[in-house]
XYZ file of C-alpha atoms in Angstrom:
738
model
C 42.504 -72.171 -35.693
C 42.104 -68.701 -36.613
C 43.520 -68.561 -40.043
C 41.178 -68.674 -43.240
C 42.212 -71.247 -45.395
C 41.502 -69.888 -49.145
C 39.686 -71.329 -51.904
C 36.066 -71.556 -51.139
C 34.116 -71.127 -54.268
C 31.055 -69.400 -52.627
C 29.667 -67.461 -49.985
C 27.645 -70.532 -48.265
C 28.043 -74.033 -48.046
C 26.223 -76.031 -50.619
C 23.938 -79.061 -49.756
C 24.734 -82.194 -51.594
C 21.285 -82.420 -52.925
C 19.687 -79.760 -55.428
C 18.193 -76.822 -53.458
C 14.507 -76.493 -54.406
C 13.064 -73.848 -51.697
C 12.980 -70.406 -53.691
C 15.559 -67.781 -52.185
C 16.997 -64.556 -52.874
C 20.560 -64.632 -54.457
C 23.323 -65.166 -52.180
C 25.473 -62.519 -50.984
C 29.150 -61.895 -52.282
C 31.965 -63.731 -50.268
C 33.454 -61.670 -47.357
C 36.625 -60.930 -49.449
C 34.868 -59.583 -52.223
C 34.025 -55.863 -53.401
C 32.579 -54.372 -56.725
C 33.248 -50.958 -57.916
C 31.935 -48.190 -56.054
C 28.302 -47.387 -56.920
C 28.452 -44.085 -58.696
C 26.764 -42.927 -61.762
C 27.767 -42.923 -65.635
C 28.846 -39.213 -64.701
C 30.682 -40.146 -61.499
C 28.137 -39.229 -58.646
C 27.874 -41.231 -55.815
C 24.295 -42.836 -55.833
C 24.157 -43.921 -52.425
C 22.846 -47.290 -53.447
C 23.993 -50.150 -51.858
C 26.754 -52.155 -53.582
C 24.181 -55.313 -54.379
C 22.054 -52.909 -56.050
C 23.959 -53.604 -59.392
C 23.648 -57.528 -58.976
C 21.061 -60.081 -59.905
C 18.103 -60.038 -57.679
C 14.706 -61.768 -56.963
C 14.387 -65.525 -56.534
C 12.701 -66.314 -59.781
C 14.537 -66.756 -63.264
C 13.444 -64.193 -65.885
C 14.235 -62.821 -68.970
C 16.751 -59.908 -69.537
C 13.411 -57.797 -69.383
C 12.102 -59.352 -65.933
C 9.901 -61.729 -67.353
C 9.530 -64.672 -65.076
C 10.110 -68.161 -66.599
C 9.300 -71.506 -65.812
C 11.375 -73.278 -67.514
C 15.084 -72.993 -69.274
C 15.997 -76.360 -70.021
C 13.630 -76.899 -73.080
C 13.208 -75.296 -76.456
C 9.831 -74.728 -77.442
C 9.067 -77.253 -80.256
C 6.392 -78.276 -82.628
C 5.676 -81.356 -80.422
C 8.156 -83.453 -78.443
C 10.023 -84.773 -81.155
C 9.312 -81.893 -83.667
C 11.403 -78.761 -84.980
C 12.050 -75.926 -82.608
C 9.731 -72.858 -83.341
C 11.166 -69.443 -84.426
C 8.785 -67.844 -81.969
C 10.738 -69.309 -78.897
C 11.977 -65.645 -77.758
C 13.698 -67.004 -74.690
C 15.549 -69.300 -76.739
C 16.689 -66.666 -78.965
C 17.513 -64.033 -76.248
C 19.552 -66.668 -74.447
C 21.504 -68.153 -77.309
C 22.050 -64.564 -78.800
C 23.368 -63.053 -75.521
C 25.633 -66.421 -75.145
C 27.110 -65.780 -78.724
C 28.076 -62.424 -77.913
C 29.279 -62.709 -74.091
C 32.944 -62.530 -75.230
C 34.332 -59.459 -76.198
C 37.367 -59.072 -78.150
C 40.331 -59.925 -75.873
C 43.437 -57.656 -75.475
C 45.779 -57.926 -78.174
C 48.582 -57.931 -75.537
C 47.990 -58.239 -71.859
C 45.000 -60.751 -72.395
C 45.664 -63.028 -69.490
C 45.201 -61.019 -66.375
C 44.019 -61.125 -62.734
C 42.773 -57.931 -60.923
C 41.866 -56.569 -57.265
C 40.537 -53.617 -55.566
C 42.547 -51.761 -52.964
C 43.432 -48.313 -51.596
C 46.677 -46.138 -52.114
C 47.694 -44.219 -49.070
C 49.651 -41.376 -49.646
C 52.798 -40.332 -47.411
C 52.660 -36.963 -48.705
C 56.411 -36.922 -49.544
C 55.804 -35.903 -53.019
C 53.647 -33.035 -52.246
C 56.928 -30.772 -53.143
C 56.764 -31.741 -56.413
C 53.520 -32.183 -57.603
C 50.050 -30.768 -57.127
C 48.288 -33.973 -57.674
C 45.869 -34.084 -54.841
C 46.286 -38.248 -54.474
C 49.915 -37.613 -53.649
C 49.219 -34.986 -50.711
C 49.652 -36.115 -47.130
C 47.222 -38.492 -45.745
C 45.175 -39.008 -48.513
C 43.491 -42.512 -49.228
C 42.546 -43.180 -52.745
C 40.655 -46.246 -53.723
C 42.298 -48.204 -56.444
C 41.867 -51.202 -59.232
C 45.051 -53.191 -60.046
C 45.314 -55.582 -62.852
C 48.090 -57.756 -63.730
C 48.845 -59.651 -66.796
C 51.118 -61.746 -68.961
C 52.133 -59.829 -72.335
C 52.067 -62.554 -75.068
C 49.489 -65.355 -74.280
C 45.851 -65.486 -74.915
C 43.236 -65.343 -72.384
C 43.686 -69.084 -72.027
C 47.343 -69.278 -71.652
C 49.139 -70.262 -68.550
C 50.337 -68.001 -65.750
C 53.717 -69.084 -65.506
C 55.250 -68.634 -68.850
C 58.455 -66.780 -69.131
C 57.287 -63.458 -70.308
C 56.918 -59.750 -69.379
C 54.260 -58.890 -66.757
C 51.785 -55.864 -66.720
C 51.172 -53.831 -63.794
C 48.510 -51.468 -64.324
C 46.607 -49.397 -61.386
C 43.705 -47.364 -61.884
C 43.598 -44.428 -58.955
C 40.130 -43.005 -58.514
C 41.018 -39.749 -57.495
C 39.138 -36.639 -56.352
C 40.371 -34.998 -59.279
C 39.531 -37.494 -62.078
C 40.999 -41.044 -62.919
C 44.639 -41.507 -63.144
C 46.366 -44.786 -64.855
C 49.516 -45.804 -64.114
C 50.158 -48.603 -66.577
C 53.539 -50.102 -66.361
C 55.327 -53.372 -66.329
C 57.678 -55.824 -64.080
C 60.493 -54.869 -66.129
C 61.708 -51.295 -66.307
C 62.636 -50.970 -69.996
C 61.016 -52.092 -73.197
C 62.077 -53.756 -76.325
C 61.910 -50.877 -78.596
C 62.603 -47.077 -78.539
C 59.734 -46.030 -80.844
C 56.027 -46.867 -80.573
C 55.712 -47.215 -84.378
C 57.719 -50.527 -83.833
C 55.122 -51.834 -81.260
C 52.923 -54.081 -83.808
C 56.279 -55.567 -85.018
C 57.589 -56.591 -81.831
C 54.436 -58.106 -80.754
C 53.819 -59.740 -84.193
C 57.079 -61.290 -83.748
C 56.380 -62.532 -80.337
C 52.844 -63.698 -80.891
C 52.330 -67.571 -82.255
C 53.486 -68.100 -85.726
C 50.366 -67.272 -87.970
C 50.629 -70.288 -90.191
C 50.203 -72.580 -87.012
C 49.175 -70.293 -84.283
C 52.113 -72.086 -82.100
C 54.003 -71.494 -79.564
C 51.523 -70.004 -77.344
C 52.615 -67.390 -74.802
C 56.251 -68.267 -75.357
C 59.038 -66.065 -76.860
C 61.357 -69.627 -77.453
C 60.728 -69.540 -81.056
C 62.196 -68.058 -84.418
C 60.256 -65.177 -85.158
C 61.035 -63.567 -81.759
C 64.527 -63.877 -81.858
C 64.669 -63.203 -85.331
C 63.150 -59.846 -84.316
C 65.378 -59.201 -81.459
C 68.383 -60.425 -82.912
C 67.889 -57.781 -85.723
C 67.161 -54.969 -83.173
C 70.204 -54.287 -80.792
C 67.910 -51.937 -78.775
C 65.918 -54.702 -77.544
C 68.692 -56.595 -75.860
C 68.047 -55.015 -72.557
C 64.526 -55.889 -72.229
C 65.383 -59.439 -73.622
C 68.062 -60.083 -70.947
C 65.701 -59.127 -68.236
C 63.040 -61.443 -69.694
C 65.703 -64.322 -69.946
C 66.597 -63.715 -66.160
C 64.654 -64.691 -63.297
C 62.442 -61.749 -63.374
C 60.715 -63.315 -66.468
C 58.973 -65.961 -64.191
C 57.633 -64.486 -61.137
C 57.021 -66.502 -57.791
C 53.736 -64.433 -57.772
C 52.270 -61.157 -58.244
C 52.741 -60.468 -54.816
C 56.219 -60.566 -55.214
C 56.653 -58.837 -58.496
C 58.094 -55.363 -58.882
C 56.462 -52.923 -60.930
C 57.881 -49.843 -63.115
C 56.223 -46.986 -65.138
C 59.019 -47.664 -67.711
C 58.821 -44.086 -69.100
C 59.815 -40.848 -67.673
C 56.996 -38.445 -66.607
C 56.817 -34.831 -65.649
C 55.252 -33.515 -62.481
C 54.332 -29.990 -61.659
C 53.979 -28.384 -58.400
C 51.755 -25.497 -56.837
C 54.458 -23.089 -58.011
C 54.232 -24.608 -61.628
C 57.865 -25.782 -61.026
C 58.501 -29.171 -63.174
C 60.608 -32.281 -62.271
C 61.139 -35.434 -64.201
C 60.296 -38.488 -62.364
C 60.240 -42.420 -63.186
C 57.645 -44.445 -61.055
C 58.539 -47.772 -59.348
C 56.286 -50.339 -57.252
C 58.429 -52.002 -54.622
C 56.479 -55.232 -53.190
C 56.806 -55.588 -49.254
C 57.367 -59.042 -49.606
C 60.515 -58.607 -51.658
C 61.127 -59.623 -55.479
C 60.862 -63.517 -55.971
C 60.911 -65.800 -58.807
C 60.374 -69.251 -59.770
C 62.803 -71.558 -60.708
C 62.707 -72.677 -64.885
C 61.539 -76.369 -63.581
C 59.054 -75.200 -61.092
C 57.305 -72.864 -63.960
C 57.002 -75.761 -66.270
C 55.450 -77.943 -63.758
C 52.951 -75.449 -62.838
C 52.106 -74.962 -66.277
C 50.473 -78.366 -66.469
C 49.585 -78.682 -62.542
C 47.829 -75.109 -62.095
C 47.944 -72.963 -65.205
C 46.099 -70.500 -62.993
C 48.958 -70.313 -60.404
C 49.316 -66.565 -60.045
C 45.842 -65.575 -60.209
C 44.869 -68.352 -57.695
C 47.838 -66.898 -55.292
C 46.559 -63.464 -55.667
C 42.803 -64.169 -54.849
C 43.723 -66.761 -52.055
C 46.153 -64.278 -50.426
C 43.394 -61.641 -50.538
C 40.685 -64.070 -49.123
C 42.970 -65.108 -46.354
C 43.699 -61.698 -45.352
C 47.438 -61.646 -46.255
C 46.881 -58.399 -48.067
C 49.538 -58.055 -50.785
C 51.222 -54.376 -50.409
C 53.714 -52.263 -52.538
C 55.347 -48.926 -51.984
C 55.132 -46.595 -54.751
C 58.446 -44.715 -55.148
C 59.779 -42.215 -57.517
C 63.257 -41.431 -58.574
C 63.335 -37.796 -59.325
C 65.377 -35.579 -61.699
C 65.844 -32.020 -62.584
C 63.795 -30.977 -65.809
C 66.670 -29.858 -67.722
C 66.499 -28.672 -71.335
C 68.252 -32.098 -72.903
C 66.367 -34.309 -70.269
C 69.423 -36.047 -69.693
C 70.950 -37.430 -66.455
C 74.706 -38.673 -65.983
C 74.916 -39.184 -69.441
C 71.502 -41.213 -69.643
C 68.699 -40.133 -71.768
C 65.810 -39.944 -69.584
C 63.370 -40.279 -72.740
C 64.935 -43.533 -74.063
C 62.289 -46.268 -72.866
C 65.404 -49.019 -73.088
C 67.605 -47.217 -70.194
C 67.534 -47.427 -66.593
C 69.111 -45.095 -64.116
C 70.591 -47.314 -61.358
C 68.925 -46.736 -58.054
C 72.470 -46.460 -56.368
C 72.552 -43.394 -58.675
C 69.264 -42.100 -57.683
C 67.446 -43.796 -54.673
C 63.972 -44.488 -55.068
C 61.914 -42.146 -52.626
C 58.633 -43.783 -51.602
C 55.801 -41.713 -51.783
C 52.702 -44.057 -50.782
C 51.451 -47.405 -50.001
C 49.325 -49.574 -52.201
C 47.361 -52.342 -50.310
C 45.098 -54.916 -52.390
C 42.317 -55.679 -50.028
C 39.487 -57.195 -51.889
C 38.610 -59.595 -54.928
C 36.477 -58.551 -57.749
C 32.802 -59.770 -57.669
C 32.970 -60.528 -61.069
C 35.853 -61.231 -63.300
C 34.231 -60.137 -66.788
C 32.714 -56.886 -65.363
C 35.749 -55.822 -63.620
C 39.044 -57.593 -64.426
C 38.091 -57.857 -67.966
C 36.658 -54.771 -68.851
C 38.856 -52.380 -66.883
C 40.219 -50.205 -69.459
C 43.694 -48.459 -68.743
C 45.338 -45.726 -70.673
C 48.702 -43.750 -69.842
C 46.770 -40.585 -71.007
C 44.434 -40.917 -68.020
C 46.329 -38.068 -66.092
C 45.212 -35.772 -63.347
C 46.446 -32.226 -62.568
C 50.169 -32.149 -61.531
C 51.300 -35.187 -63.850
C 52.316 -34.878 -67.442
C 54.050 -36.981 -70.045
C 57.215 -36.286 -71.989
C 58.233 -36.779 -75.380
C 59.318 -40.201 -74.951
C 58.318 -41.516 -78.546
C 57.210 -44.903 -76.957
C 54.875 -42.946 -74.574
C 53.849 -40.873 -77.376
C 52.539 -43.760 -79.310
C 50.696 -45.109 -76.595
C 48.704 -42.096 -75.918
C 46.898 -42.706 -79.077
C 46.975 -46.508 -79.196
C 45.513 -47.402 -75.801
C 42.214 -45.302 -76.305
C 41.768 -46.765 -79.933
C 41.892 -50.300 -78.478
C 39.414 -49.573 -75.839
C 37.170 -48.156 -78.634
C 37.411 -51.410 -80.633
C 37.470 -54.121 -77.531
C 34.461 -52.317 -75.463
C 32.200 -51.522 -78.128
C 32.330 -47.735 -78.651
C 33.342 -44.544 -77.083
C 31.594 -44.855 -73.701
C 33.788 -47.445 -72.159
C 34.529 -44.905 -69.301
C 30.943 -45.559 -68.073
C 31.494 -49.061 -67.608
C 31.299 -49.349 -63.468
C 35.030 -50.393 -63.002
C 36.203 -47.588 -65.473
C 33.840 -44.969 -64.020
C 35.635 -41.764 -62.340
C 34.611 -40.892 -58.671
C 34.804 -37.254 -59.643
C 31.996 -35.251 -61.400
C 31.885 -35.809 -65.121
C 30.440 -33.019 -67.489
C 32.108 -34.051 -70.696
C 29.315 -32.724 -73.347
C 30.090 -36.144 -74.976
C 26.903 -37.573 -76.308
C 25.078 -40.720 -77.561
C 27.160 -43.602 -79.115
C 26.820 -47.351 -78.219
C 26.376 -48.340 -74.365
C 25.625 -44.768 -73.358
C 24.306 -45.254 -69.875
C 24.130 -41.752 -68.784
C 20.649 -39.886 -69.308
C 21.913 -36.299 -70.197
C 19.847 -33.167 -69.686
C 19.945 -29.850 -71.166
C 19.917 -28.714 -75.113
C 23.300 -27.563 -75.547
C 26.402 -29.920 -75.415
C 28.733 -27.401 -76.927
C 30.881 -24.565 -76.074
C 29.973 -21.704 -75.632
C 26.550 -21.827 -75.064
C 23.843 -19.533 -73.132
C 20.850 -22.012 -73.535
C 22.331 -23.895 -70.642
C 23.414 -21.167 -68.691
C 26.767 -21.430 -69.934
C 27.396 -24.846 -68.246
C 29.816 -26.462 -68.204
C 32.656 -23.724 -67.375
C 36.402 -23.864 -68.134
C 38.415 -24.384 -65.164
C 41.805 -22.760 -64.283
C 44.378 -23.117 -61.981
C 44.355 -21.202 -58.599
C 46.191 -18.043 -58.589
C 46.152 -17.717 -62.490
C 45.852 -13.924 -63.012
C 44.237 -14.464 -66.568
C 41.470 -16.700 -64.913
C 38.758 -14.254 -65.657
C 35.449 -15.718 -65.175
C 36.812 -19.164 -65.400
C 36.020 -21.633 -62.533
C 39.123 -21.741 -60.369
C 39.576 -25.250 -59.425
C 42.310 -28.132 -60.237
C 42.633 -27.715 -63.824
C 44.775 -30.073 -65.933
C 48.099 -28.613 -66.797
C 49.813 -28.959 -70.187
C 53.267 -27.809 -69.602
C 54.273 -25.414 -71.992
C 57.413 -26.610 -73.626
C 59.735 -24.801 -75.933
C 60.398 -26.498 -79.165
C 62.375 -24.097 -81.142
C 62.957 -24.565 -84.646
C 62.427 -28.551 -85.416
C 62.161 -30.629 -88.538
C 59.839 -33.241 -89.196
C 61.849 -36.463 -89.422
C 61.879 -40.488 -88.850
C 64.993 -40.878 -86.425
C 66.058 -41.407 -83.187
C 68.502 -38.857 -81.223
C 72.142 -39.749 -81.192
C 71.884 -40.488 -77.136
C 69.441 -43.447 -77.957
C 72.233 -45.295 -79.861
C 73.987 -47.174 -76.995
C 72.314 -50.531 -76.700
C 74.861 -52.779 -74.779
C 76.217 -51.163 -71.694
C 73.176 -51.396 -69.618
C 72.415 -54.784 -70.782
C 76.209 -55.531 -69.571
C 75.240 -53.786 -66.275
C 72.201 -55.668 -65.612
C 74.247 -59.223 -66.187
C 77.169 -58.288 -64.103
C 74.750 -57.249 -61.120
C 73.166 -60.553 -60.895
C 74.484 -63.059 -58.235
C 76.484 -66.433 -59.939
C 73.171 -68.654 -59.356
C 71.122 -65.864 -61.202
C 73.738 -65.740 -64.170
C 73.507 -69.424 -64.653
C 69.695 -69.063 -64.983
C 70.119 -66.186 -67.611
C 72.418 -68.593 -69.345
C 70.067 -71.459 -69.476
C 67.192 -69.414 -70.496
C 69.049 -67.894 -73.644
C 70.232 -71.583 -74.316
C 66.852 -73.077 -74.275
C 65.089 -70.398 -76.069
C 67.629 -70.202 -78.781
C 67.843 -74.134 -78.711
C 64.234 -73.950 -79.454
C 64.636 -71.701 -82.632
C 65.014 -73.745 -86.001
C 66.825 -71.706 -87.976
C 70.843 -71.618 -87.559
C 71.441 -67.856 -88.624
C 68.924 -66.426 -85.987
C 70.965 -68.211 -83.220
C 74.330 -67.078 -84.462
C 73.279 -63.357 -85.065
C 71.801 -63.320 -81.468
C 75.384 -64.980 -80.113
C 76.808 -61.997 -81.794
C 74.808 -59.853 -79.351
C 75.628 -61.629 -76.549
C 79.275 -61.426 -77.124
C 78.701 -57.600 -77.199
C 77.341 -57.867 -73.716
C 79.689 -60.079 -72.058
C 82.228 -62.507 -72.843
C 81.354 -65.245 -70.366
C 77.694 -65.137 -71.115
C 78.612 -65.731 -74.887
C 80.752 -68.266 -74.328
C 78.363 -70.406 -72.002
C 75.463 -70.044 -74.249
C 77.603 -70.886 -77.551
C 78.756 -73.955 -75.458
C 74.965 -74.965 -74.900
C 74.307 -74.570 -78.421
C 77.453 -76.367 -80.037
C 78.407 -73.227 -81.794
C 81.702 -71.242 -81.835
C 82.191 -67.922 -79.813
C 81.762 -65.076 -81.843
C 84.326 -62.086 -81.550
C 82.519 -58.874 -80.213
C 81.854 -56.045 -82.755
C 81.388 -53.944 -80.093
C 83.650 -54.560 -77.095
C 81.715 -55.192 -73.829
C 81.773 -52.142 -71.243
C 84.449 -52.740 -68.666
C 83.731 -49.865 -66.619
C 80.101 -50.752 -65.406
C 79.521 -50.559 -61.458
C 77.123 -53.043 -60.380
C 73.956 -52.224 -59.196
C 72.962 -54.322 -55.976
C 69.155 -53.479 -56.876
C 69.214 -55.428 -59.659
C 69.475 -58.750 -58.042
C 66.945 -61.015 -56.175
C 69.564 -62.427 -53.900
C 71.073 -61.392 -50.639
C 68.452 -59.634 -48.710
C 65.597 -60.778 -46.271
C 61.815 -60.293 -46.558
C 58.675 -60.691 -44.447
C 57.251 -63.970 -44.093
C 53.638 -62.602 -44.452
C 51.185 -64.857 -46.910
C 53.894 -67.594 -47.474
C 52.391 -70.929 -47.727
C 53.707 -73.914 -45.432
C 52.474 -77.698 -46.100
C 52.351 -79.812 -43.059
C 52.878 -83.245 -44.297
C 50.836 -85.965 -42.011
C 50.180 -89.708 -41.803
C 48.577 -91.978 -39.552
C 51.597 -91.733 -37.160
C 51.492 -87.898 -36.849
C 50.583 -86.625 -33.335
C 47.582 -84.793 -33.550
C 48.527 -82.355 -30.705
C 51.860 -81.314 -32.537
C 50.153 -80.772 -36.055
C 47.760 -78.442 -34.390
C 50.723 -76.549 -32.524
C 52.528 -76.362 -35.779
C 49.260 -74.848 -37.772
C 48.985 -72.238 -34.722
C 52.545 -71.036 -34.856
C 52.662 -70.816 -38.757
C 49.371 -68.849 -38.590
C 50.744 -66.449 -35.913
C 53.533 -65.407 -38.280
C 50.783 -64.488 -40.856
C 51.440 -67.556 -43.029
C 49.279 -70.237 -44.473
C 49.439 -73.607 -43.291
C 47.756 -76.295 -45.366
C 47.695 -79.742 -44.016
C 48.818 -82.781 -46.450
C 47.388 -86.239 -45.478
C 46.941 -89.622 -47.293
C 43.136 -89.002 -47.833
C 40.969 -85.864 -47.509
C 39.273 -87.310 -44.121
C 39.738 -85.005 -41.347
C 42.534 -85.615 -38.752
C 41.737 -88.028 -35.645
C 41.243 -84.695 -33.734
C 38.759 -83.460 -36.253
C 41.224 -80.822 -37.750
C 40.593 -80.354 -41.612
C 42.830 -81.517 -44.300
C 43.531 -79.097 -47.209
C 45.522 -81.197 -49.579
C 45.913 -85.049 -50.086
C 49.159 -87.053 -51.116
C 47.343 -86.921 -54.635
C 46.620 -83.489 -54.993
C 49.780 -81.843 -53.372
C 52.813 -80.937 -55.264
C 55.877 -78.944 -54.370
C 55.390 -76.089 -56.121
C 52.337 -74.871 -54.374
C 54.583 -74.314 -51.058
C 57.496 -72.203 -50.025
C 58.425 -74.622 -47.184
C 57.588 -77.950 -46.081
C 57.349 -79.762 -42.420
C 57.544 -83.487 -42.655
C 55.584 -84.364 -39.222
C 55.412 -88.115 -40.599
C 56.596 -91.215 -38.863
C 56.275 -94.495 -40.990
C 55.073 -92.619 -44.249
C 54.374 -96.113 -45.504
C 52.383 -96.755 -48.810
C 48.539 -97.230 -47.773
C 47.229 -100.048 -50.138
C 43.932 -98.304 -50.165
C 44.975 -94.906 -51.583
C 48.031 -95.846 -53.440
C 47.701 -99.573 -55.059
C 50.475 -99.518 -57.541
C 52.789 -102.155 -56.106
C 55.483 -101.142 -58.866
C 55.849 -97.512 -57.371
C 56.858 -98.419 -53.957
C 60.161 -97.427 -52.562
C 61.943 -99.366 -50.102
C 62.360 -97.641 -46.495
C 66.230 -97.872 -45.906
C 65.641 -98.466 -42.229
C 63.765 -101.302 -43.119
C 60.399 -100.328 -41.762
C 58.353 -101.074 -44.690
C 57.744 -99.057 -48.055
C 57.913 -95.261 -48.225
C 55.029 -93.691 -50.279
C 56.450 -92.479 -53.629
C 54.198 -89.104 -53.691
C 56.137 -88.178 -50.497
C 59.588 -88.893 -51.776
C 58.586 -86.820 -54.840
C 57.365 -84.106 -53.077
C 60.475 -83.790 -50.667
C 63.022 -84.346 -53.827
C 61.446 -81.261 -55.907
C 61.303 -79.075 -52.635
C 64.983 -80.134 -52.085
C 65.905 -79.637 -55.448
C 64.286 -76.022 -55.939
C 66.367 -75.211 -52.780
C 63.124 -74.651 -50.380
C 63.491 -75.157 -46.460
C 62.342 -78.121 -45.035
C 61.957 -80.045 -41.627
C 62.037 -83.844 -41.021
C 60.537 -85.603 -38.130
C 63.852 -87.765 -36.820
C 62.338 -90.847 -37.662
C 60.599 -90.218 -40.850
C 62.006 -92.554 -44.075
C 61.006 -89.595 -46.293
C 64.292 -87.928 -46.094
C 66.614 -90.910 -47.116
C 63.763 -92.139 -49.531
C 64.172 -88.608 -51.446
C 67.791 -88.642 -51.548
C 67.989 -85.505 -49.283
C 71.290 -84.686 -47.834
C 70.290 -84.203 -44.159
C 73.263 -81.842 -43.529
C 72.265 -79.532 -46.358
C 71.660 -76.058 -45.865
C 68.024 -75.476 -45.089
C 67.484 -78.880 -43.961
C 66.435 -79.343 -40.351
C 65.600 -82.841 -38.722
C 64.363 -83.078 -35.329
C 61.338 -82.287 -33.525
C 59.233 -80.135 -35.781
C 57.896 -77.872 -33.208
C 61.532 -77.088 -32.192
C 62.828 -76.667 -35.633
C 60.082 -74.519 -36.957
C 62.098 -70.888 -36.060
C 65.012 -72.420 -37.989
C 62.307 -73.077 -40.735
C 61.187 -69.302 -40.539
C 64.835 -67.931 -40.551
C 65.712 -69.874 -43.632
C 62.439 -68.677 -45.426
C 63.210 -65.056 -45.289
C 65.745 -65.319 -47.899
C 62.839 -66.855 -50.093
C 65.123 -70.003 -51.074
C 68.243 -71.302 -49.452
C 70.394 -70.034 -52.326
C 73.687 -72.204 -50.990
C 71.843 -75.395 -52.192
C 71.770 -74.356 -56.001
C 74.641 -75.678 -57.746
């Protein structure tokens, strides 16, 4: 086998006994990489990456003083009180007491990775941003996250996901801070505290965690028609992604781009996963929450470790920068609206590849600080009122979370471009500044730093002609200070109708089930009725089905549902085929399995760029010495994209499964089928996953699997493998869903 089975926790194999021979710290694992070694002011240091890590074989204090014992406090006698003079105890405990920084108010639960962005150059005509020029490679750090849950919550909850990428460009840092849903709950950032307070656990009992299925959330959104578009995306399968690798990303807002001729264009950002957009079923998500709350972060790290590097294409929807900033009747400044891709296709401009895991979660994933105001020349913001509030909020949050204004000097946040900002002092100042004149203008420091100017600017004078950031001059005219939205923000239902009617029937059923479940968890009847009224304004069938599930009458619409919407196929996850890279296939074996056949299955799966995991009764190697990755006890269907049962008898092993009451009779009369295998098969069948069963295995009948069902292949596993691969290209065998 040439494939790497992911999950190895360290870079070396440990011994059973505690090591006692002194040695230097172990190197990082091969799949790991830290932030590039640049100084606090963005200058490459040339130092090896490991220079920031711990060094030396001896335990020391933070000041480098060697210690002979860290297991016992200094006491007045072995049974006496601990002495105040124990400086090591105080240093160790004090640091421990402060090693947790305040978690993010939102997006607290996250996972991150290093990578590279390779530009196609196709955006060069609309932006002067260097990282989007042809054949430019830019290092990046990407963080995925859930919104509502705390750091300790589960990965697979129904929630919006963050998709934030930090580009370390030659012109400074550019942060694209988006979500996996292209619209947001609110149209104005002043309401952001309200929607988050509503979605967070109830303040009296601090429950429920990481969920929207409760009264305060639905109280808020049912009182806000503008929230209905984001809500239906959350109630769809988009709210529970299969993995971060199969999650679409959106910049949400409309941004402005400026080219070399100072011409402006409006754009929306899209991340398109190369593996396609796929989701979990609701039952799978609930199971995983108990079986493996770290499912998404583990999947991301394991894929990178195994060499199945996740990839997304960055694409742009491009619009003319007209004075009204409208397109085909859609207000481009309204963050609750999309422009259908069939109306304006997404143009690919580059490829993101995540190819290295962080060395340290806290130093990188937890301390990385994103901000939509981290812009580079050629990209500017618009007057989207949600984006305008974010420009203030993010930097204010980072100052609080990361202990002061110098958070840009944390290694993962450091720009890879020269920094000369004239900022001084403050908490956690890592730069050792020189000079005596941190102000402009000055003569004592030779006038440095100098203003930059745009190349070709006739008014540049003595300014340094370089890539300066451009604040687009925008005519505001005669305006009044008001607290109101434009009239063009008032249509809250037509795009929600568009989304629902663009889904396949099975996806529509999932939306109906999600609304029924979430509203069914609300205590207050008035909130259910109020939200049902919104559903009636969106689609009559949707409202009727949810009302039936809640046992409530169907309300008459107060706004007739739109009848002239043209479905957008791009909004559905069903109907396309996708690459198999990085998919996980379980190979179930027992004592009757042919070792040569199992070896061939592993080789064939690996050759397709997928990960084969062998499942056996125990963790002992197979008879030919091949390793086992999962046992009947540790394997559950939710981990696998498909299953191959290369089993013969599949009988219960009394030594590993002594529960006599759990045995299931083999219909063929050959003995008893291990119930863990029938559970594995039944779950995968119910979740519409493709499966192969060896001819004589009793698991198929024991699990109640229909051998004639779509995506069920019975016969020699080696010859049925290609059928399995073909069925997997659609992610699930959708025909099996009722």
